[in-house]
XYZ file of C-alpha atoms in Angstrom:
183
model
C 0.000 0.000 0.000
C 1.405 3.369 -0.923
C 2.090 6.016 1.674
C -0.495 8.302 0.043
C -3.244 5.738 0.580
C -2.170 5.163 4.200
C -2.228 8.911 4.840
C -5.676 9.203 3.215
C -7.005 6.375 5.397
C -5.550 7.995 8.514
C -7.073 11.352 7.577
C -10.493 9.757 6.993
C -10.327 7.909 10.332
C -9.313 11.095 12.160
C -12.149 13.028 10.490
C -14.634 10.328 11.489
C -13.456 10.486 15.110
C -13.696 14.279 15.071
C -17.198 14.178 13.589
C -18.349 11.660 16.195
C -16.808 13.781 18.964
C -18.521 16.950 17.736
C -21.823 15.105 17.335
C -21.614 13.763 20.895
C -20.716 17.211 22.264
C -23.679 18.816 20.484
C -26.026 16.106 21.733
C -24.700 16.480 25.304
C -25.114 20.266 25.168
C -28.689 19.839 23.910
C -29.512 17.528 26.841
C -27.917 19.915 29.349
C -29.890 22.842 27.996
C -33.152 20.919 27.784
C -33.003 19.254 31.201
C -31.148 21.885 33.210
C -30.262 20.637 36.698
C -31.969 17.317 35.954
C -29.124 16.484 33.553
C -26.533 16.591 36.332
C -28.809 14.683 38.683
C -29.279 11.917 36.112
C -25.550 11.686 35.433
C -24.674 11.603 39.143
C -27.259 8.968 39.990
C -26.754 6.812 36.898
C -24.299 4.039 36.185
C -22.493 6.119 33.570
C -22.836 9.353 31.629
C -23.738 7.340 28.530
C -26.507 5.451 30.348
C -27.841 8.677 31.893
C -27.895 10.412 28.522
C -29.659 7.429 26.967
C -32.273 7.624 29.739
C -32.744 11.354 29.148
C -33.186 10.779 25.406
C -35.788 8.093 26.234
C -37.587 10.650 28.398
C -37.525 13.108 25.511
C -39.025 10.517 23.183
C -41.808 9.662 25.621
C -42.437 13.374 26.191
C -42.654 13.984 22.445
C -45.304 11.258 22.220
C -47.482 12.917 24.874
C -50.416 15.048 23.794
C -49.481 18.130 25.829
C -51.492 21.262 25.447
C -51.503 24.766 26.890
C -54.412 25.728 29.089
C -57.139 28.058 27.903
C -57.136 31.350 29.786
C -60.352 30.446 31.629
C -58.771 27.242 32.955
C -55.642 29.165 34.024
C -57.807 31.635 35.920
C -59.741 28.815 37.586
C -56.530 27.078 38.668
C -55.118 30.362 39.979
C -58.267 30.858 42.057
C -58.037 27.311 43.372
C -54.409 27.903 44.335
C -55.415 31.024 46.267
C -58.032 28.970 48.088
C -55.458 26.312 48.990
C -53.155 29.010 50.347
C -55.972 30.397 52.474
C -56.572 26.921 53.927
C -52.925 26.780 54.966
C -53.518 29.267 57.780
C -55.909 26.979 59.645
C -54.991 23.547 58.239
C -51.398 23.513 56.960
C -51.097 19.742 56.627
C -54.337 19.428 54.667
C -53.421 22.421 52.506
C -50.189 20.732 51.434
C -52.187 17.667 50.409
C -54.597 19.910 48.503
C -51.656 21.585 46.761
C -50.345 18.181 45.690
C -53.763 17.213 44.320
C -54.116 20.541 42.521
C -50.706 20.188 40.867
C -51.590 16.639 39.813
C -54.913 17.793 38.325
C -53.129 20.573 36.483
C -50.574 18.106 35.089
C -53.389 15.850 33.929
C -55.273 18.670 32.227
C -52.092 19.728 30.445
C -51.804 16.154 29.121
C -49.226 14.596 31.453
C -49.914 11.051 32.630
C -50.388 10.988 36.399
C -50.194 7.261 37.124
C -47.339 7.470 39.584
C -44.940 9.907 41.171
C -41.739 8.482 39.628
C -43.214 8.560 36.124
C -44.546 12.063 36.742
C -41.030 13.192 37.622
C -39.591 11.567 34.498
C -42.233 13.138 32.255
C -41.963 16.580 33.848
C -38.153 16.525 33.695
C -38.112 17.178 29.949
C -39.896 20.508 29.996
C -39.830 21.465 33.668
C -36.367 20.327 34.774
C -35.632 23.672 36.374
C -38.534 23.390 38.815
C -38.398 19.646 39.348
C -36.356 19.845 42.563
C -39.167 21.938 44.002
C -41.624 19.166 43.190
C -39.383 16.525 44.738
C -38.968 18.544 47.935
C -42.695 19.245 48.221
C -43.583 15.609 47.556
C -41.171 14.415 50.239
C -42.718 16.724 52.850
C -46.236 15.769 51.767
C -45.380 12.068 52.130
C -44.160 12.659 55.692
C -47.080 14.942 56.577
C -49.521 12.045 56.809
C -47.651 10.681 59.812
C -47.452 14.024 61.632
C -43.667 14.066 61.097
C -43.453 17.601 59.740
C -43.182 21.051 61.210
C -45.287 23.986 60.107
C -42.155 25.518 58.590
C -41.568 22.386 56.493
C -45.186 22.485 55.371
C -44.825 26.157 54.455
C -41.724 25.262 52.448
C -43.658 22.513 50.667
C -46.287 25.067 49.644
C -43.557 27.308 48.212
C -42.096 24.329 46.336
C -45.464 23.234 44.955
C -46.078 26.826 43.870
C -42.900 26.847 41.759
C -44.014 23.854 39.691
C -47.633 25.020 39.705
C -46.642 28.386 38.195
C -44.417 26.688 35.625
C -47.218 24.335 34.549
C -49.858 27.047 34.631
C -48.025 29.556 32.463
C -46.213 27.162 30.134
C -46.655 28.211 26.542
C -47.170 31.852 27.397
C -43.565 32.741 28.132
C -41.232 33.905 25.383
C -38.811 31.161 24.458
C -41.012 28.318 25.737
C -42.211 25.805 23.219
C -45.631 24.237 23.113
C -45.616 20.488 23.022
């Protein structure tokens, strides 16, 4: 084999490796931007970066298959009124109000088109479009789970309400903010 052919083969192999590297970097950047803090959480809790990224791409695919829709303005107003009512209940019944907030967020997810069959799947589905508020949902859910056994303080319950509100607002206004895409 002539040296020119060997050099050409080496150049082609190097170009292929460079193209694959650039493609992987672009794909990784896309996942980081799309999932926000959820990207790092998935990588840290997964077996490997590759496995975590595969899982995140699977979440994207499932999310793309969902029939998500923005809320009509009348529904947004109704949900906002219901949230205000839940907050008012907090004064006299904080534990019950946190449970009501959880139920309201779940109803809102369902109306937007998210499946609500289980908490873990809810988190996975929400992570694609709401990764920046997902930690709020996790924190609120954890407090709500403990609230049934009287193992929470009023301050923890107040914090749960704040956390639920972050996801609630994100779900309620999605599609109306500049730069947000409708599903």
